[in-house]
mmCIF file of C-alpha atoms in Angstrom:
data_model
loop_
_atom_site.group_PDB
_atom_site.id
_atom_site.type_symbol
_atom_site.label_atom_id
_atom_site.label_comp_id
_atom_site.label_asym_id
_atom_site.label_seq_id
_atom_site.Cartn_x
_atom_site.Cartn_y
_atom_site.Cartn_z
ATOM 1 C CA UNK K 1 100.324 -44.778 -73.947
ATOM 2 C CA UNK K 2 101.710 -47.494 -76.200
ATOM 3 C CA UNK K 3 99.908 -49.491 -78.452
ATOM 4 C CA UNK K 4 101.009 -53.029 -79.735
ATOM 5 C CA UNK K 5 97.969 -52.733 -82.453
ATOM 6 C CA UNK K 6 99.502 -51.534 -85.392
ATOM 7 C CA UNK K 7 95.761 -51.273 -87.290
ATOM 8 C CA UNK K 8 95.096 -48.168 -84.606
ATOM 9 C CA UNK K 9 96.745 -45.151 -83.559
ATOM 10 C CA UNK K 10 97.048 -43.589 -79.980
ATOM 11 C CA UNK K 11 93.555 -41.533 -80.423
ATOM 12 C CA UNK K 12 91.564 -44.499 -81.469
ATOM 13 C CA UNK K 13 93.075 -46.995 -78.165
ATOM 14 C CA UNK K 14 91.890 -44.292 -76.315
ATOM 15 C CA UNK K 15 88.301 -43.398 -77.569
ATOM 16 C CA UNK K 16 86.790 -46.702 -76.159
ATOM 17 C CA UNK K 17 84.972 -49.402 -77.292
ATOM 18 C CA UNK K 18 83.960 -48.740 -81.476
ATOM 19 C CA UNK K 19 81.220 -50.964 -81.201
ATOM 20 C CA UNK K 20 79.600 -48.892 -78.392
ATOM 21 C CA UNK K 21 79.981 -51.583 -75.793
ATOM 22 C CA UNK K 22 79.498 -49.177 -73.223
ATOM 23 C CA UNK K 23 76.336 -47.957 -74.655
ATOM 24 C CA UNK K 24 74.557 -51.499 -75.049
ATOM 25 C CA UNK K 25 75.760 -52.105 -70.881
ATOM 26 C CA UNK K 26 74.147 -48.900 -70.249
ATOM 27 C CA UNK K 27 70.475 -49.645 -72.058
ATOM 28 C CA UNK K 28 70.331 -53.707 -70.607
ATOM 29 C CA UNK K 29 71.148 -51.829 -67.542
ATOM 30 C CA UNK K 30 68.648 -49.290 -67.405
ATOM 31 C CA UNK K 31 66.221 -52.145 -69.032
ATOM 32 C CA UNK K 32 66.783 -54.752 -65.755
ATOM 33 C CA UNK K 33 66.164 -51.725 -63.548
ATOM 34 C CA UNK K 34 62.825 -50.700 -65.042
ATOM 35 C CA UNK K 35 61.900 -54.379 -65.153
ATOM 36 C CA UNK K 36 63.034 -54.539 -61.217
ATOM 37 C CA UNK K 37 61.225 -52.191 -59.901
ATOM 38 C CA UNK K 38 57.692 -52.997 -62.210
ATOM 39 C CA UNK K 39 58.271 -56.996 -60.754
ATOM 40 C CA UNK K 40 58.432 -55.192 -57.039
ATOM 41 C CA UNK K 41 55.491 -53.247 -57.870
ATOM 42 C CA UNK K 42 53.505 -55.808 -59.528
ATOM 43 C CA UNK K 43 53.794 -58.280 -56.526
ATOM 44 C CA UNK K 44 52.661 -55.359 -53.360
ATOM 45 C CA UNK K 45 49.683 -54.742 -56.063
ATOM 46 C CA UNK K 46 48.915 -58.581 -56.143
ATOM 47 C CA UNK K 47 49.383 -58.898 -52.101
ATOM 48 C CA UNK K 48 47.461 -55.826 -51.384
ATOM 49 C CA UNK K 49 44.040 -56.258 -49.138
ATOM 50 C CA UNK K 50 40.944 -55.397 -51.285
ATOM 51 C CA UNK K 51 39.442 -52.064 -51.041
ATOM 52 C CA UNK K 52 36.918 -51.789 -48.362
ATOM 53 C CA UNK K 53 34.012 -51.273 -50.239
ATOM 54 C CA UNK K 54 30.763 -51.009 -47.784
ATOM 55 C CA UNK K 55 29.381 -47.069 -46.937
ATOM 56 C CA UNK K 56 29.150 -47.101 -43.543
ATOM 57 C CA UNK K 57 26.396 -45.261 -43.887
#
């Protein structure tokens, strides 16, 4: 592979993203996820009927 950069060599263009771009995609990523799935469960725990609470006995 070519590079026109002349700052870099051929290892370097090919290691990625130096300022661990990936990395940062990966954590917001993981982040929205978690705060997905706590939003989902916070609203069936809001709409959920009230324990029955009489004995029947």
């Amino acid at each position: 592979m070519r590079t026109y950069d002349a700052h870099k060599s051929t290892n370097e263009v090919r290691q990625g993203s130096g300022r661990l771009m990936n990395f940062r995609v990966l954590i917001w990523s993981i982040l929205g996820i978690v705060l997905a799935f706590g939003l989902i469960y916070l609203v069936f725990y809001v709409m959920a009927p009230p324990p029955n609470t009489t004995t029947g006995v």
